Amino acid sequence: MIGFLERLRQGPLVADGAMGTMLMERGLKPGECPEAFGLAHPEALGEIARAYLEAGADIIQTNTFGASPLKLASYKLEDKTEEINRKAVEAARRAVAGKAYVSASCGPTGRLLKPVGDADPEEVLAAFKRQMKALLDAGADILCIETMTDLGEASLAVKAAKSLRPDVPVMATMTFDKTSRGFFTMMGVSVKKAVEGLKAAGADIVGSNCGNGIEAMVLIAKEMRTLTDLPLIIQANAGLPRLVGGKTVYPESPEFWAPKAKDLLAAGVSIVGGCCGTTPEHIRAIRDSVSRFRA
Amino acid sequence: MDILDEVSRRLQEGDEEQVPALVRKALSQGKTAPEVLDKGLIAGMNVIGAKFKERELFLPDVLLAAKAMHAGIEVLKPHLAKEGLPSAGKVVIGTVQGDLHDIGKNLVSIMLKGAGFEVVDLGKDVPPERFAEAVEKEKAGFVGMSALLTTTMPVMAKVVEALKARGLKALIMVGGAPVSEEYAKEIGADLYAFDAASAVERAKALAR
């Protein structure tokens, strides 16, 4: 496979969809650590990766969202950091067999930085480095820093990645809420500040994931496009969850997504994928839109 | 500027050093502790809460203001104990069993304290029985539950059952990303709040 950034210059790519719901279908219990479940069930990780690959994803994400040692510590699993991250990359690499890029997911540590919280920046930087070293040693093609709400933490993650391997592409995405004054993260970061800050930290690709359905993501993407020339990535939720008869339902169907995925591409987004509530069928819909867009 | 307005203003700025200093100054000028609490600290947190609700401010501003408030209350405590601590009500609060997400719960806890409630925070991953035991022991008027995950939200129904089993009549508040007004009704909760600011508003309305 050619280098990821070079490949991106040739046209838009499709990322995969939700991980958590797919793990639950395969036995993940409520409250159980998803990364520990993946370690115990590598075959489930392989199945999920293959399902998205068959749906047409060019990028497969690893089950390492919560695998920084700071986050794993809440399950008393920080000693398993290296093993969890390494095995998750290996499972994804085996499943895709060179047919897709393996993107290693890195989510927030769950700690708030000083002075708002009690976490030292050095501690957070070291935690990201420890996770990312394991991911990179195992052969991840890309690092994906995602669902960030604090620009300070996101920047530390990007810097950790670049300090280890400046040549490995870094995608960095933040999660925004719609307010009457525009989109802001929970920590008050505007779209403009996010784009500028992530770029300054050294991200190769910026964007947004989670928190919004695909229509709001089109608005975020349009705003981002006016702010930077960097490639953009968008991974929307299948809408916001509702509870119907005791079951969680995500309202946006693959049919609803197909034309909106086209809107994202028209807005200049380079990578389109899914977050919470999306399925291989959503990814198939995106694949279809991306293929038509190129034609 | 009135000294109590200054306490409120510095609290809104999240000034952890100036707030306790101004509280001391206000007491030395003859203001009573309940006055300083109500017209200084709580007044400041009310402004923060209102601005947070309108997203003029964000989580970091609230957390910093809460730290300043805490520093102010530490100065007031010995004086409040003498004059009797005024309380809007007592709330037992926690994130339900299986769920380790506590940012939202902490925020509600902070804002409730800011509004003059006494808060007993049980932390995260709290089993139903612990909620019930704490409500009974603390004689709390409210119990607040939080869940971020759709998979842990059903534990809320079990907490309601545990409270009923002990015949406890505390008002039940629920919140968190997957929780809705309908779900609150379904499990027999008294109060659903979309965000921390409305949780406090609604709790205050029920407390009256």
Short mmCIF file of C-alpha atoms in Angstrom, two decimals, chain A residues 16-264:
data_model
loop_
_atom_site.label_atom_id
_atom_site.label_comp_id
_atom_site.label_asym_id
_atom_site.label_seq_id
_atom_site.Cartn_x
_atom_site.Cartn_y
_atom_site.Cartn_z
CA ASP A 16 -15.27 2.36 9.62
CA GLY A 17 -18.21 2.66 12.04
CA ALA A 18 -19.07 2.05 15.68
CA MET A 19 -17.08 -0.36 17.83
CA GLY A 20 -18.97 -0.46 21.16
CA THR A 21 -22.30 -1.71 19.83
CA MET A 22 -20.50 -4.35 17.74
CA LEU A 23 -18.68 -5.55 20.87
CA MET A 24 -21.96 -5.71 22.80
CA GLU A 25 -23.45 -7.92 20.09
CA ARG A 26 -20.49 -10.22 20.71
CA GLY A 27 -20.86 -10.40 24.47
CA LEU A 28 -19.44 -7.19 26.01
CA LYS A 29 -21.32 -6.70 29.30
CA PRO A 30 -22.56 -3.36 30.63
CA GLY A 31 -19.77 -1.68 32.57
CA GLU A 32 -17.14 -4.11 31.32
CA CYS A 33 -13.90 -2.58 29.99
CA PRO A 34 -14.18 -2.81 26.15
CA GLU A 35 -10.41 -3.02 25.72
CA ALA A 36 -10.11 -5.89 28.20
CA PHE A 37 -12.95 -7.66 26.38
CA GLY A 38 -11.02 -7.24 23.12
CA LEU A 39 -7.89 -8.68 24.71
CA ALA A 40 -9.85 -11.76 25.81
CA HIS A 41 -11.71 -12.08 22.51
CA PRO A 42 -9.36 -11.24 19.62
CA GLU A 43 -11.66 -13.21 17.29
CA ALA A 44 -14.43 -10.65 17.94
CA LEU A 45 -12.06 -7.82 16.95
CA GLY A 46 -11.23 -9.71 13.75
CA GLU A 47 -14.91 -10.23 12.91
CA ILE A 48 -15.73 -6.57 13.41
CA ALA A 49 -12.78 -5.41 11.31
CA ARG A 50 -13.77 -7.81 8.51
CA ALA A 51 -17.42 -6.66 8.63
CA TYR A 52 -16.34 -3.05 8.05
CA LEU A 53 -13.75 -4.06 5.47
CA GLU A 54 -16.39 -5.96 3.51
CA ALA A 55 -18.68 -2.92 3.78
CA GLY A 56 -16.01 -0.95 1.94
CA ALA A 57 -13.96 0.79 4.62
CA ASP A 58 -10.46 1.91 3.58
CA ILE A 59 -9.52 2.60 7.20
CA ILE A 60 -10.09 0.19 10.09
CA GLN A 61 -9.83 1.48 13.66
CA THR A 62 -8.40 -0.50 16.55
CA ASN A 63 -10.26 -1.25 19.80
CA THR A 64 -7.95 0.98 21.82
CA PHE A 65 -10.09 4.08 22.45
CA GLY A 66 -9.79 3.74 26.23
CA ALA A 67 -6.37 2.08 26.31
CA SER A 68 -4.23 4.88 27.70
CA PRO A 69 -2.81 3.78 31.04
CA LEU A 70 -4.62 6.66 32.79
CA LYS A 71 -7.98 5.43 31.49
CA LEU A 72 -7.19 1.75 32.03
CA ALA A 73 -6.32 2.62 35.63
CA SER A 74 -10.03 3.10 36.36
CA TYR A 75 -10.35 -0.67 35.75
CA LYS A 76 -7.00 -1.33 37.49
CA LEU A 77 -5.64 -2.55 34.15
CA GLU A 78 -2.83 -0.05 33.56
CA ASP A 79 -0.27 -2.87 33.72
CA LYS A 80 -1.91 -4.34 30.62
CA THR A 81 -1.39 -1.17 28.54
CA GLU A 82 1.25 -2.65 26.22
CA GLU A 83 -0.51 -5.97 25.77
CA ILE A 84 -3.96 -4.48 25.10
CA ASN A 85 -2.69 -1.97 22.56
CA ARG A 86 -0.35 -4.39 20.80
CA LYS A 87 -2.89 -7.20 20.50
CA ALA A 88 -5.63 -4.86 19.28
CA VAL A 89 -3.41 -3.61 16.44
CA GLU A 90 -2.37 -7.18 15.62
CA ALA A 91 -6.01 -8.31 15.46
CA ALA A 92 -6.92 -5.46 13.10
CA ARG A 93 -3.83 -6.02 10.92
CA ARG A 94 -4.55 -9.75 10.59
CA ALA A 95 -8.16 -9.06 9.62
CA VAL A 96 -7.46 -6.41 6.98
CA ALA A 97 -4.45 -8.27 5.53
CA GLY A 98 -3.06 -5.20 3.79
CA LYS A 99 -6.39 -4.25 2.19
CA ALA A 100 -7.01 -1.25 4.46
CA TYR A 101 -5.06 1.15 6.64
CA VAL A 102 -5.02 0.35 10.36
CA SER A 103 -5.81 3.45 12.37
CA ALA A 104 -5.05 3.26 16.09
CA SER A 105 -7.73 4.94 18.20
CA CYS A 106 -6.66 7.09 21.16
CA GLY A 107 -9.45 8.61 23.26
CA PRO A 108 -9.32 11.00 26.21
CA THR A 109 -7.61 9.95 29.46
CA GLY A 110 -10.74 10.81 31.45
CA ARG A 111 -8.71 13.22 33.59
CA LEU A 112 -8.94 16.99 33.57
CA LEU A 113 -5.76 19.02 33.33
CA LYS A 114 -4.69 21.54 35.99
CA PRO A 115 -5.90 24.05 37.09
CA VAL A 116 -9.43 22.86 36.27
CA GLY A 117 -8.66 19.28 37.27
CA ASP A 118 -5.79 17.55 39.05
CA ALA A 119 -3.81 16.04 36.15
CA ASP A 120 -0.28 17.25 35.39
CA PRO A 121 0.41 17.82 31.69
CA GLU A 122 3.58 15.71 32.00
CA GLU A 123 1.56 12.81 33.38
CA VAL A 124 -0.95 12.99 30.52
CA LEU A 125 1.79 13.32 27.89
CA ALA A 126 3.60 10.31 29.32
CA ALA A 127 0.38 8.27 29.32
CA PHE A 128 -0.30 8.99 25.65
CA LYS A 129 3.31 8.19 24.77
CA ARG A 130 3.11 4.85 26.54
CA GLN A 131 -0.07 3.87 24.69
CA MET A 132 1.12 5.18 21.33
CA LYS A 133 4.51 3.50 21.54
CA ALA A 134 2.75 0.15 21.88
CA LEU A 135 0.40 0.97 19.00
CA LEU A 136 3.24 2.08 16.71
CA ASP A 137 5.54 -0.81 17.63
CA ALA A 138 2.72 -3.17 16.63
CA GLY A 139 2.53 -1.54 13.21
CA ALA A 140 -0.38 0.93 13.24
CA ASP A 141 -0.43 2.95 9.98
CA ILE A 142 -2.15 6.02 11.46
CA LEU A 143 -2.89 7.38 14.93
CA CYS A 144 -6.41 8.72 15.47
CA ILE A 145 -6.82 11.02 18.49
CA GLU A 146 -10.58 11.29 18.90
CA THR A 147 -13.58 12.45 20.93
CA MET A 148 -11.46 15.18 22.49
CA THR A 149 -13.15 18.09 24.24
CA ASP A 150 -10.12 19.80 25.80
CA LEU A 151 -7.69 21.37 23.38
CA GLY A 152 -4.89 21.10 25.94
CA GLU A 153 -5.28 17.34 26.21
CA ALA A 154 -5.74 16.90 22.44
CA SER A 155 -2.57 18.91 21.79
CA LEU A 156 -0.61 16.82 24.27
CA ALA A 157 -1.79 13.68 22.46
CA VAL A 158 -0.75 15.02 19.05
CA LYS A 159 2.63 16.07 20.44
CA ALA A 160 3.11 12.65 22.04
CA ALA A 161 2.45 11.00 18.67
CA LYS A 162 4.79 13.30 16.75
CA SER A 163 7.58 12.97 19.34
CA LEU A 164 7.58 9.19 18.84
CA ARG A 165 7.20 8.95 15.07
CA PRO A 166 6.96 12.24 13.13
CA ASP A 167 6.42 10.27 9.91
CA VAL A 168 3.23 8.51 11.05
CA PRO A 169 0.10 10.51 10.07
CA VAL A 170 -1.97 11.83 12.97
CA MET A 171 -5.72 12.46 12.72
CA ALA A 172 -7.18 14.57 15.54
CA THR A 173 -10.90 15.06 16.06
CA MET A 174 -12.97 16.85 18.66
CA THR A 175 -16.59 16.47 19.78
CA PHE A 176 -18.82 19.53 19.56
CA ASP A 177 -22.25 20.42 20.94
CA LYS A 178 -24.59 22.72 19.10
CA THR A 179 -25.34 25.94 21.00
CA SER A 180 -27.21 29.10 20.06
CA ARG A 181 -23.82 30.71 19.41
CA GLY A 182 -22.41 27.93 17.25
CA PHE A 183 -20.57 24.69 17.96
CA PHE A 184 -18.43 24.32 21.10
CA THR A 185 -16.90 21.34 22.89
CA MET A 186 -17.92 20.60 26.48
CA MET A 187 -14.78 22.47 27.53
CA GLY A 188 -15.70 25.53 25.48
CA VAL A 189 -13.47 25.05 22.42
CA SER A 190 -14.92 26.60 19.26
CA VAL A 191 -14.49 24.98 15.84
CA LYS A 192 -12.01 27.70 14.90
CA LYS A 193 -9.90 27.22 18.04
CA ALA A 194 -9.97 23.46 17.57
CA VAL A 195 -8.75 23.61 13.98
CA GLU A 196 -6.04 26.16 14.75
CA GLY A 197 -4.91 24.41 17.92
CA LEU A 198 -4.78 20.91 16.44
CA LYS A 199 -2.84 22.18 13.44
CA ALA A 200 -0.40 24.06 15.64
CA ALA A 201 0.18 20.88 17.67
CA GLY A 202 1.14 19.07 14.47
CA ALA A 203 -1.95 17.12 13.35
CA ASP A 204 -1.95 16.06 9.69
CA ILE A 205 -5.71 15.63 9.47
CA VAL A 206 -8.32 17.39 11.61
CA GLY A 207 -12.04 16.98 12.07
CA SER A 208 -14.89 15.98 14.32
CA ASN A 209 -16.36 12.74 15.64
CA CYS A 210 -19.26 11.77 17.93
CA GLY A 211 -21.77 14.07 19.61
CA ASN A 212 -23.75 14.90 16.49
CA GLY A 213 -25.78 13.30 13.74
CA ILE A 214 -24.63 13.66 10.17
CA GLU A 215 -26.55 16.87 9.38
CA ALA A 216 -24.83 18.92 12.10
CA MET A 217 -21.52 17.41 10.96
CA VAL A 218 -22.05 18.89 7.50
CA LEU A 219 -22.24 22.33 9.16
CA ILE A 220 -19.09 21.66 11.20
CA ALA A 221 -17.24 20.42 8.11
CA LYS A 222 -18.20 23.51 6.12
CA GLU A 223 -16.92 25.75 8.90
CA MET A 224 -13.67 23.77 9.18
CA ARG A 225 -13.11 23.95 5.44
CA THR A 226 -13.02 27.77 5.59
CA LEU A 227 -10.39 27.59 8.36
CA THR A 228 -7.70 25.22 7.06
CA ASP A 229 -6.25 23.48 4.03
CA LEU A 230 -5.54 20.30 6.02
CA PRO A 231 -7.50 17.19 5.02
CA LEU A 232 -10.71 16.81 7.05
CA ILE A 233 -12.22 13.72 8.70
CA ILE A 234 -15.83 13.43 9.90
CA GLN A 235 -17.26 10.50 11.88
CA ALA A 236 -20.86 11.24 12.85
CA ASN A 237 -23.20 9.39 15.17
CA ALA A 238 -26.28 7.79 13.64
CA GLY A 239 -28.20 10.63 15.27
CA LEU A 240 -28.70 11.06 18.99
CA PRO A 241 -29.87 7.95 20.84
CA ARG A 242 -33.47 7.51 21.94
CA LEU A 243 -34.90 4.91 24.22
CA VAL A 244 -37.73 2.96 22.63
CA GLY A 245 -39.34 0.22 24.73
CA GLY A 246 -36.24 -0.14 26.91
CA LYS A 247 -33.89 -0.39 23.92
CA THR A 248 -31.47 2.22 22.64
CA VAL A 249 -32.25 3.28 19.10
CA TYR A 250 -30.16 5.52 16.86
CA PRO A 251 -32.56 7.25 14.48
CA GLU A 252 -30.45 7.85 11.35
CA SER A 253 -30.64 5.02 8.81
CA PRO A 254 -28.08 4.15 6.11
CA GLU A 255 -30.60 5.43 3.52
CA PHE A 256 -30.69 8.77 5.36
CA TRP A 257 -26.91 8.84 5.40
CA ALA A 258 -26.14 8.24 1.72
CA PRO A 259 -27.05 11.75 0.42
CA LYS A 260 -25.62 13.44 3.54
CA ALA A 261 -22.31 11.65 3.03
CA LYS A 262 -22.29 13.24 -0.41
CA ASP A 263 -22.84 16.64 1.24
CA LEU A 264 -19.79 16.00 3.43
#
